[in-house]
């Protein structure tokens, strides 16, 4: 529709002038001269509505940015063709009969044009009063904008909620499972729909350490993490979503002080935190200092929750690159190296008891345990340092520069 608007306006103006007795060529020239600037401004105004997509420095900008370019090129091409080709073709193909002046006011369009003309003449006769009315309406519109919520893409009204639980890095999966079971027990006891409770949660699904496959366009499953859990909750209706969110937020705030938990609807646009500040620079220590100052300011806001950053705790992460050609020479394998690293870095102590029989002081089970321990000990100690593997630090970077993004979510309310 937007592509043909310019051509419709130009052709209609030519027809009106020709009906009043103007020559076809002169009507085309006058219409093009009169409508060139107004049509250009209207086309650019339509393009400006999509400018935010082009300027957005996010995934949405990368996906929707070309839409602004395509629409702008199409509208400017339509404007140019309407002033040239449409006007030229109108001279050769449009044929109209001149209407009598006394019949112009007999039609509805004629009467409407007459009233519009009278209103326009009055506005031109009192320009200062007219501009004052326009200025007053503009100020009134600015005042009315204050009652509109600052939501670019509203959240979904579907009766589905998501719960993202993030515990500190390195948390055991058993601890995460225990937290999730406690949250599920609260849902079953206080929020589950029953005969005595008409609104709340109807059913739910839980995914520990790894999110589910993509079930919505705004959802992206992250990397596997033993301290992460994702829950999907079906509610009684979309109107009851906020009621459930308030109670889950209050329970999680009281029960899990060391966890970062966010209960939300399905996002209508890009996901992420409500407030985020991106800091980039060459010095990681300076980045951490600035991030801590920003997080302290966020802590002073009573409605801020889940305050953190994309780096998380300052923990060193080592990435082990195994050279396959060098591991084959001493007889090592990837499973043996992985088991050695896991034994050295993680795990828990377990007592091992064995009782020998009278016939064989060393049973087959004891032999198997000793052989397994010796094999893994040789694999982890006999290989020279740096022969089969190299270690490197892994840092968060953006555009080849170190970066840190303090972030926070806003709480609508905390239920008692």
PDB file of N, CA and C in Angstrom, residues 101-185:
ATOM      1  N   UNK A 101     -19.743  23.395 -12.975  1.00  0.00           N
ATOM      2  CA  UNK A 101     -19.415  23.936 -11.651  1.00  0.00           C
ATOM      3  C   UNK A 101     -20.571  23.836 -10.678  1.00  0.00           C
ATOM      4  N   UNK A 102     -21.830  23.886 -11.187  1.00  0.00           N
ATOM      5  CA  UNK A 102     -22.966  23.845 -10.284  1.00  0.00           C
ATOM      6  C   UNK A 102     -23.196  22.458  -9.712  1.00  0.00           C
ATOM      7  N   UNK A 103     -22.613  21.426 -10.297  1.00  0.00           N
ATOM      8  CA  UNK A 103     -22.826  20.072  -9.783  1.00  0.00           C
ATOM      9  C   UNK A 103     -21.763  19.626  -8.803  1.00  0.00           C
ATOM     10  N   UNK A 104     -20.734  20.459  -8.570  1.00  0.00           N
ATOM     11  CA  UNK A 104     -19.649  20.051  -7.688  1.00  0.00           C
ATOM     12  C   UNK A 104     -20.127  19.931  -6.237  1.00  0.00           C
ATOM     13  N   UNK A 105     -21.079  20.812  -5.820  1.00  0.00           N
ATOM     14  CA  UNK A 105     -21.559  20.786  -4.438  1.00  0.00           C
ATOM     15  C   UNK A 105     -22.707  19.823  -4.230  1.00  0.00           C
ATOM     16  N   UNK A 106     -23.131  19.130  -5.268  1.00  0.00           N
ATOM     17  CA  UNK A 106     -24.252  18.208  -5.133  1.00  0.00           C
ATOM     18  C   UNK A 106     -23.826  16.842  -4.610  1.00  0.00           C
ATOM     19  N   UNK A 107     -22.544  16.513  -4.683  1.00  0.00           N
ATOM     20  CA  UNK A 107     -22.048  15.219  -4.210  1.00  0.00           C
ATOM     21  C   UNK A 107     -21.493  15.356  -2.797  1.00  0.00           C
ATOM     22  N   UNK A 108     -21.315  14.209  -2.159  1.00  0.00           N
ATOM     23  CA  UNK A 108     -20.776  14.207  -0.787  1.00  0.00           C
ATOM     24  C   UNK A 108     -19.337  14.707  -0.769  1.00  0.00           C
ATOM     25  N   UNK A 109     -18.531  14.271  -1.729  1.00  0.00           N
ATOM     26  CA  UNK A 109     -17.141  14.707  -1.796  1.00  0.00           C
ATOM     27  C   UNK A 109     -17.079  16.208  -2.050  1.00  0.00           C
ATOM     28  N   UNK A 110     -17.990  16.708  -2.885  1.00  0.00           N
ATOM     29  CA  UNK A 110     -18.000  18.140  -3.152  1.00  0.00           C
ATOM     30  C   UNK A 110     -18.319  18.950  -1.909  1.00  0.00           C
ATOM     31  N   UNK A 111     -19.319  18.517  -1.142  1.00  0.00           N
ATOM     32  CA  UNK A 111     -19.658  19.221   0.100  1.00  0.00           C
ATOM     33  C   UNK A 111     -18.513  19.133   1.115  1.00  0.00           C
ATOM     34  N   UNK A 112     -17.867  17.975   1.172  1.00  0.00           N
ATOM     35  CA  UNK A 112     -16.743  17.813   2.099  1.00  0.00           C
ATOM     36  C   UNK A 112     -15.583  18.724   1.706  1.00  0.00           C
ATOM     37  N   UNK A 113     -15.303  18.837   0.414  1.00  0.00           N
ATOM     38  CA  UNK A 113     -14.244  19.734  -0.052  1.00  0.00           C
ATOM     39  C   UNK A 113     -14.587  21.185   0.263  1.00  0.00           C
ATOM     40  N   UNK A 114     -15.864  21.536   0.161  1.00  0.00           N
ATOM     41  CA  UNK A 114     -16.258  22.905   0.481  1.00  0.00           C
ATOM     42  C   UNK A 114     -16.051  23.233   1.948  1.00  0.00           C
ATOM     43  N   UNK A 115     -16.400  22.305   2.829  1.00  0.00           N
ATOM     44  CA  UNK A 115     -16.198  22.537   4.259  1.00  0.00           C
ATOM     45  C   UNK A 115     -14.708  22.603   4.611  1.00  0.00           C
ATOM     46  N   UNK A 116     -13.944  21.757   3.975  1.00  0.00           N
ATOM     47  CA  UNK A 116     -12.500  21.787   4.224  1.00  0.00           C
ATOM     48  C   UNK A 116     -11.893  23.105   3.745  1.00  0.00           C
ATOM     49  N   UNK A 117     -12.381  23.596   2.614  1.00  0.00           N
ATOM     50  CA  UNK A 117     -11.877  24.864   2.091  1.00  0.00           C
ATOM     51  C   UNK A 117     -12.198  26.007   3.035  1.00  0.00           C
ATOM     52  N   UNK A 118     -13.390  26.034   3.584  1.00  0.00           N
ATOM     53  CA  UNK A 118     -13.759  27.085   4.530  1.00  0.00           C
ATOM     54  C   UNK A 118     -12.894  27.043   5.788  1.00  0.00           C
ATOM     55  N   UNK A 119     -12.655  25.833   6.283  1.00  0.00           N
ATOM     56  CA  UNK A 119     -11.808  25.690   7.472  1.00  0.00           C
ATOM     57  C   UNK A 119     -10.385  26.135   7.185  1.00  0.00           C
ATOM     58  N   UNK A 120      -9.895  25.805   6.001  1.00  0.00           N
ATOM     59  CA  UNK A 120      -8.535  26.183   5.635  1.00  0.00           C
ATOM     60  C   UNK A 120      -8.404  27.691   5.502  1.00  0.00           C
ATOM     61  N   UNK A 121      -9.407  28.349   4.922  1.00  0.00           N
ATOM     62  CA  UNK A 121      -9.366  29.799   4.776  1.00  0.00           C
ATOM     63  C   UNK A 121      -9.408  30.497   6.126  1.00  0.00           C
ATOM     64  N   UNK A 122     -10.189  29.972   7.066  1.00  0.00           N
ATOM     65  CA  UNK A 122     -10.232  30.553   8.404  1.00  0.00           C
ATOM     66  C   UNK A 122      -8.886  30.411   9.112  1.00  0.00           C
ATOM     67  N   UNK A 123      -8.229  29.245   8.928  1.00  0.00           N
ATOM     68  CA  UNK A 123      -6.921  29.052   9.557  1.00  0.00           C
ATOM     69  C   UNK A 123      -5.890  30.013   8.968  1.00  0.00           C
ATOM     70  N   UNK A 124      -5.951  30.231   7.660  1.00  0.00           N
ATOM     71  CA  UNK A 124      -5.019  31.168   7.039  1.00  0.00           C
ATOM     72  C   UNK A 124      -5.317  32.603   7.418  1.00  0.00           C
ATOM     73  N   UNK A 125      -6.574  32.905   7.709  1.00  0.00           N
ATOM     74  CA  UNK A 125      -6.927  34.270   8.105  1.00  0.00           C
ATOM     75  C   UNK A 125      -6.486  34.579   9.527  1.00  0.00           C
ATOM     76  N   UNK A 126      -6.337  33.593  10.382  1.00  0.00           N
ATOM     77  CA  UNK A 126      -5.900  33.785  11.774  1.00  0.00           C
ATOM     78  C   UNK A 126      -4.699  32.858  12.052  1.00  0.00           C
ATOM     79  N   UNK A 127      -3.545  33.171  11.480  1.00  0.00           N
ATOM     80  CA  UNK A 127      -2.389  32.258  11.597  1.00  0.00           C
ATOM     81  C   UNK A 127      -1.881  32.111  13.031  1.00  0.00           C
ATOM     82  N   UNK A 128      -1.862  33.204  13.804  1.00  0.00           N
ATOM     83  CA  UNK A 128      -1.315  33.120  15.160  1.00  0.00           C
ATOM     84  C   UNK A 128      -2.213  32.281  16.073  1.00  0.00           C
ATOM     85  N   UNK A 129      -3.499  32.455  15.922  1.00  0.00           N
ATOM     86  CA  UNK A 129      -4.413  31.635  16.728  1.00  0.00           C
ATOM     87  C   UNK A 129      -4.302  30.161  16.364  1.00  0.00           C
ATOM     88  N   UNK A 130      -4.181  29.908  15.079  1.00  0.00           N
ATOM     89  CA  UNK A 130      -4.070  28.524  14.626  1.00  0.00           C
ATOM     90  C   UNK A 130      -2.775  27.884  15.144  1.00  0.00           C
ATOM     91  N   UNK A 131      -1.644  28.618  15.074  1.00  0.00           N
ATOM     92  CA  UNK A 131      -0.381  28.076  15.575  1.00  0.00           C
ATOM     93  C   UNK A 131      -0.423  27.889  17.087  1.00  0.00           C
ATOM     94  N   UNK A 132      -1.153  28.767  17.792  1.00  0.00           N
ATOM     95  CA  UNK A 132      -1.289  28.573  19.231  1.00  0.00           C
ATOM     96  C   UNK A 132      -2.057  27.313  19.577  1.00  0.00           C
ATOM     97  N   UNK A 133      -3.109  27.033  18.803  1.00  0.00           N
ATOM     98  CA  UNK A 133      -3.878  25.797  19.024  1.00  0.00           C
ATOM     99  C   UNK A 133      -2.996  24.565  18.762  1.00  0.00           C
ATOM    100  N   UNK A 134      -2.205  24.608  17.692  1.00  0.00           N
ATOM    101  CA  UNK A 134      -1.311  23.494  17.375  1.00  0.00           C
ATOM    102  C   UNK A 134      -0.278  23.301  18.482  1.00  0.00           C
ATOM    103  N   UNK A 135       0.299  24.410  18.972  1.00  0.00           N
ATOM    104  CA  UNK A 135       1.288  24.313  20.053  1.00  0.00           C
ATOM    105  C   UNK A 135       0.655  23.743  21.324  1.00  0.00           C
ATOM    106  N   UNK A 136      -0.579  24.165  21.626  1.00  0.00           N
ATOM    107  CA  UNK A 136      -1.260  23.631  22.806  1.00  0.00           C
ATOM    108  C   UNK A 136      -1.527  22.138  22.698  1.00  0.00           C
ATOM    109  N   UNK A 137      -1.942  21.706  21.509  1.00  0.00           N
ATOM    110  CA  UNK A 137      -2.149  20.269  21.303  1.00  0.00           C
ATOM    111  C   UNK A 137      -0.850  19.492  21.425  1.00  0.00           C
ATOM    112  N   UNK A 138       0.258  20.084  20.972  1.00  0.00           N
ATOM    113  CA  UNK A 138       1.551  19.425  21.082  1.00  0.00           C
ATOM    114  C   UNK A 138       1.962  19.249  22.542  1.00  0.00           C
ATOM    115  N   UNK A 139       1.794  20.309  23.338  1.00  0.00           N
ATOM    116  CA  UNK A 139       2.122  20.207  24.764  1.00  0.00           C
ATOM    117  C   UNK A 139       1.216  19.195  25.450  1.00  0.00           C
ATOM    118  N   UNK A 140      -0.056  19.174  25.084  1.00  0.00           N
ATOM    119  CA  UNK A 140      -0.983  18.214  25.672  1.00  0.00           C
ATOM    120  C   UNK A 140      -0.587  16.778  25.319  1.00  0.00           C
ATOM    121  N   UNK A 141      -0.085  16.569  24.107  1.00  0.00           N
ATOM    122  CA  UNK A 141       0.355  15.222  23.718  1.00  0.00           C
ATOM    123  C   UNK A 141       1.583  14.793  24.498  1.00  0.00           C
ATOM    124  N   UNK A 142       2.511  15.751  24.759  1.00  0.00           N
ATOM    125  CA  UNK A 142       3.682  15.418  25.575  1.00  0.00           C
ATOM    126  C   UNK A 142       3.269  15.037  26.987  1.00  0.00           C
ATOM    127  N   UNK A 143       2.278  15.719  27.532  1.00  0.00           N
ATOM    128  CA  UNK A 143       1.781  15.364  28.860  1.00  0.00           C
ATOM    129  C   UNK A 143       1.121  13.984  28.842  1.00  0.00           C
ATOM    130  N   UNK A 144       0.414  13.668  27.767  1.00  0.00           N
ATOM    131  CA  UNK A 144      -0.233  12.361  27.677  1.00  0.00           C
ATOM    132  C   UNK A 144       0.743  11.222  27.506  1.00  0.00           C
ATOM    133  N   UNK A 145       1.927  11.503  26.909  1.00  0.00           N
ATOM    134  CA  UNK A 145       2.926  10.453  26.748  1.00  0.00           C
ATOM    135  C   UNK A 145       3.418   9.921  28.089  1.00  0.00           C
ATOM    136  N   UNK A 146       3.323  10.750  29.135  1.00  0.00           N
ATOM    137  CA  UNK A 146       3.775  10.293  30.447  1.00  0.00           C
ATOM    138  C   UNK A 146       2.958   9.163  31.024  1.00  0.00           C
ATOM    139  N   UNK A 147       1.759   8.959  30.518  1.00  0.00           N
ATOM    140  CA  UNK A 147       0.907   7.873  31.002  1.00  0.00           C
ATOM    141  C   UNK A 147       1.109   6.578  30.204  1.00  0.00           C
ATOM    142  N   UNK A 148       1.950   6.613  29.180  1.00  0.00           N
ATOM    143  CA  UNK A 148       2.212   5.415  28.392  1.00  0.00           C
ATOM    144  C   UNK A 148       3.393   4.667  28.977  1.00  0.00           C
ATOM    145  N   UNK A 149       3.335   3.353  29.081  1.00  0.00           N
ATOM    146  CA  UNK A 149       4.473   2.586  29.611  1.00  0.00           C
ATOM    147  C   UNK A 149       5.621   2.552  28.609  1.00  0.00           C
ATOM    148  N   UNK A 150       6.846   2.474  29.135  1.00  0.00           N
ATOM    149  CA  UNK A 150       8.026   2.432  28.288  1.00  0.00           C
ATOM    150  C   UNK A 150       8.279   0.977  27.870  1.00  0.00           C
ATOM    151  N   UNK A 151       7.491   0.497  26.935  1.00  0.00           N
ATOM    152  CA  UNK A 151       7.595  -0.882  26.454  1.00  0.00           C
ATOM    153  C   UNK A 151       7.668  -0.841  24.934  1.00  0.00           C
ATOM    154  N   UNK A 152       8.815  -1.239  24.398  1.00  0.00           N
ATOM    155  CA  UNK A 152       8.955  -1.259  22.944  1.00  0.00           C
ATOM    156  C   UNK A 152       8.231  -2.463  22.350  1.00  0.00           C
ATOM    157  N   UNK A 153       8.485  -3.636  22.917  1.00  0.00           N
ATOM    158  CA  UNK A 153       7.773  -4.848  22.547  1.00  0.00           C
ATOM    159  C   UNK A 153       7.122  -5.413  23.809  1.00  0.00           C
ATOM    160  N   UNK A 154       5.821  -5.386  23.931  1.00  0.00           N
ATOM    161  CA  UNK A 154       5.176  -5.910  25.151  1.00  0.00           C
ATOM    162  C   UNK A 154       5.384  -7.408  25.290  1.00  0.00           C
ATOM    163  N   UNK A 155       5.420  -7.866  26.546  1.00  0.00           N
ATOM    164  CA  UNK A 155       5.566  -9.301  26.802  1.00  0.00           C
ATOM    165  C   UNK A 155       4.309 -10.048  26.373  1.00  0.00           C
ATOM    166  N   UNK A 156       4.493 -11.323  26.171  1.00  0.00           N
ATOM    167  CA  UNK A 156       3.379 -12.160  25.712  1.00  0.00           C
ATOM    168  C   UNK A 156       2.328 -12.295  26.817  1.00  0.00           C
ATOM    169  N   UNK A 157       1.066 -12.340  26.410  1.00  0.00           N
ATOM    170  CA  UNK A 157      -0.042 -12.556  27.334  1.00  0.00           C
ATOM    171  C   UNK A 157      -0.436 -14.031  27.408  1.00  0.00           C
ATOM    172  N   UNK A 158       0.383 -14.884  26.840  1.00  0.00           N
ATOM    173  CA  UNK A 158       0.118 -16.320  26.884  1.00  0.00           C
ATOM    174  C   UNK A 158       0.229 -16.823  28.321  1.00  0.00           C
ATOM    175  N   UNK A 159      -0.560 -17.808  28.662  1.00  0.00           N
ATOM    176  CA  UNK A 159      -0.558 -18.341  30.037  1.00  0.00           C
ATOM    177  C   UNK A 159       0.627 -19.291  30.240  1.00  0.00           C
ATOM    178  N   UNK A 160       1.826 -18.730  30.072  1.00  0.00           N
ATOM    179  CA  UNK A 160       3.063 -19.499  30.226  1.00  0.00           C
ATOM    180  C   UNK A 160       4.125 -18.603  30.834  1.00  0.00           C
ATOM    181  N   UNK A 161       4.766 -19.084  31.900  1.00  0.00           N
ATOM    182  CA  UNK A 161       5.829 -18.363  32.577  1.00  0.00           C
ATOM    183  C   UNK A 161       7.113 -19.183  32.538  1.00  0.00           C
ATOM    184  N   UNK A 162       8.236 -18.490  32.638  1.00  0.00           N
ATOM    185  CA  UNK A 162       9.539 -19.141  32.692  1.00  0.00           C
ATOM    186  C   UNK A 162      10.249 -18.747  33.974  1.00  0.00           C
ATOM    187  N   UNK A 163      10.984 -19.686  34.534  1.00  0.00           N
ATOM    188  CA  UNK A 163      11.782 -19.456  35.741  1.00  0.00           C
ATOM    189  C   UNK A 163      13.214 -19.868  35.427  1.00  0.00           C
ATOM    190  N   UNK A 164      14.144 -18.928  35.503  1.00  0.00           N
ATOM    191  CA  UNK A 164      15.555 -19.200  35.287  1.00  0.00           C
ATOM    192  C   UNK A 164      16.277 -19.090  36.621  1.00  0.00           C
ATOM    193  N   UNK A 165      16.892 -20.181  37.046  1.00  0.00           N
ATOM    194  CA  UNK A 165      17.614 -20.242  38.321  1.00  0.00           C
ATOM    195  C   UNK A 165      19.092 -20.410  38.023  1.00  0.00           C
ATOM    196  N   UNK A 166      19.912 -19.463  38.503  1.00  0.00           N
ATOM    197  CA  UNK A 166      21.361 -19.507  38.315  1.00  0.00           C
ATOM    198  C   UNK A 166      22.042 -19.446  39.671  1.00  0.00           C
ATOM    199  N   UNK A 167      22.723 -20.523  40.018  1.00  0.00           N
ATOM    200  CA  UNK A 167      23.509 -20.580  41.245  1.00  0.00           C
ATOM    201  C   UNK A 167      24.960 -20.240  40.922  1.00  0.00           C
ATOM    202  N   UNK A 168      25.787 -19.942  41.940  1.00  0.00           N
ATOM    203  CA  UNK A 168      27.187 -19.598  41.683  1.00  0.00           C
ATOM    204  C   UNK A 168      27.905 -20.667  40.865  1.00  0.00           C
ATOM    205  N   UNK A 169      28.837 -20.207  40.057  1.00  0.00           N
ATOM    206  CA  UNK A 169      29.572 -21.103  39.176  1.00  0.00           C
ATOM    207  C   UNK A 169      30.298 -22.175  39.980  1.00  0.00           C
ATOM    208  N   UNK A 170      30.173 -23.426  39.547  1.00  0.00           N
ATOM    209  CA  UNK A 170      30.797 -24.546  40.240  1.00  0.00           C
ATOM    210  C   UNK A 170      29.884 -25.267  41.207  1.00  0.00           C
ATOM    211  N   UNK A 171      28.637 -24.806  41.331  1.00  0.00           N
ATOM    212  CA  UNK A 171      27.687 -25.487  42.217  1.00  0.00           C
ATOM    213  C   UNK A 171      27.403 -26.892  41.704  1.00  0.00           C
ATOM    214  N   UNK A 172      27.362 -27.846  42.599  1.00  0.00           N
ATOM    215  CA  UNK A 172      27.096 -29.221  42.190  1.00  0.00           C
ATOM    216  C   UNK A 172      25.655 -29.379  41.740  1.00  0.00           C
ATOM    217  N   UNK A 173      25.465 -30.305  40.830  1.00  0.00           N
ATOM    218  CA  UNK A 173      24.128 -30.516  40.276  1.00  0.00           C
ATOM    219  C   UNK A 173      23.172 -31.034  41.348  1.00  0.00           C
ATOM    220  N   UNK A 174      23.693 -31.728  42.355  1.00  0.00           N
ATOM    221  CA  UNK A 174      22.824 -32.187  43.445  1.00  0.00           C
ATOM    222  C   UNK A 174      22.252 -30.996  44.222  1.00  0.00           C
ATOM    223  N   UNK A 175      23.069 -29.960  44.423  1.00  0.00           N
ATOM    224  CA  UNK A 175      22.588 -28.761  45.117  1.00  0.00           C
ATOM    225  C   UNK A 175      21.520 -28.048  44.283  1.00  0.00           C
ATOM    226  N   UNK A 176      21.762 -27.964  42.988  1.00  0.00           N
ATOM    227  CA  UNK A 176      20.769 -27.332  42.110  1.00  0.00           C
ATOM    228  C   UNK A 176      19.462 -28.104  42.128  1.00  0.00           C
ATOM    229  N   UNK A 177      19.554 -29.422  42.095  1.00  0.00           N
ATOM    230  CA  UNK A 177      18.344 -30.250  42.119  1.00  0.00           C
ATOM    231  C   UNK A 177      17.580 -30.057  43.419  1.00  0.00           C
ATOM    232  N   UNK A 178      18.307 -29.942  44.532  1.00  0.00           N
ATOM    233  CA  UNK A 178      17.636 -29.728  45.821  1.00  0.00           C
ATOM    234  C   UNK A 178      16.907 -28.385  45.854  1.00  0.00           C
ATOM    235  N   UNK A 179      17.523 -27.348  45.279  1.00  0.00           N
ATOM    236  CA  UNK A 179      16.849 -26.036  45.227  1.00  0.00           C
ATOM    237  C   UNK A 179      15.593 -26.108  44.364  1.00  0.00           C
ATOM    238  N   UNK A 180      15.699 -26.778  43.249  1.00  0.00           N
ATOM    239  CA  UNK A 180      14.541 -26.893  42.357  1.00  0.00           C
ATOM    240  C   UNK A 180      13.426 -27.684  43.026  1.00  0.00           C
ATOM    241  N   UNK A 181      13.764 -28.744  43.733  1.00  0.00           N
ATOM    242  CA  UNK A 181      12.738 -29.524  44.423  1.00  0.00           C
ATOM    243  C   UNK A 181      12.045 -28.695  45.501  1.00  0.00           C
ATOM    244  N   UNK A 182      12.793 -27.837  46.161  1.00  0.00           N
ATOM    245  CA  UNK A 182      12.171 -26.967  47.165  1.00  0.00           C
ATOM    246  C   UNK A 182      11.219 -25.976  46.505  1.00  0.00           C
ATOM    247  N   UNK A 183      11.615 -25.441  45.339  1.00  0.00           N
ATOM    248  CA  UNK A 183      10.741 -24.522  44.622  1.00  0.00           C
ATOM    249  C   UNK A 183       9.502 -25.239  44.099  1.00  0.00           C
ATOM    250  N   UNK A 184       9.685 -26.465  43.635  1.00  0.00           N
ATOM    251  CA  UNK A 184       8.533 -27.245  43.165  1.00  0.00           C
ATOM    252  C   UNK A 184       7.578 -27.564  44.315  1.00  0.00           C
ATOM    253  N   UNK A 185       8.126 -27.825  45.480  1.00  0.00           N
ATOM    254  CA  UNK A 185       7.266 -28.101  46.636  1.00  0.00           C
ATOM    255  C   UNK A 185       6.426 -26.876  46.996  1.00  0.00           C
TER     256      UNK A 185
END
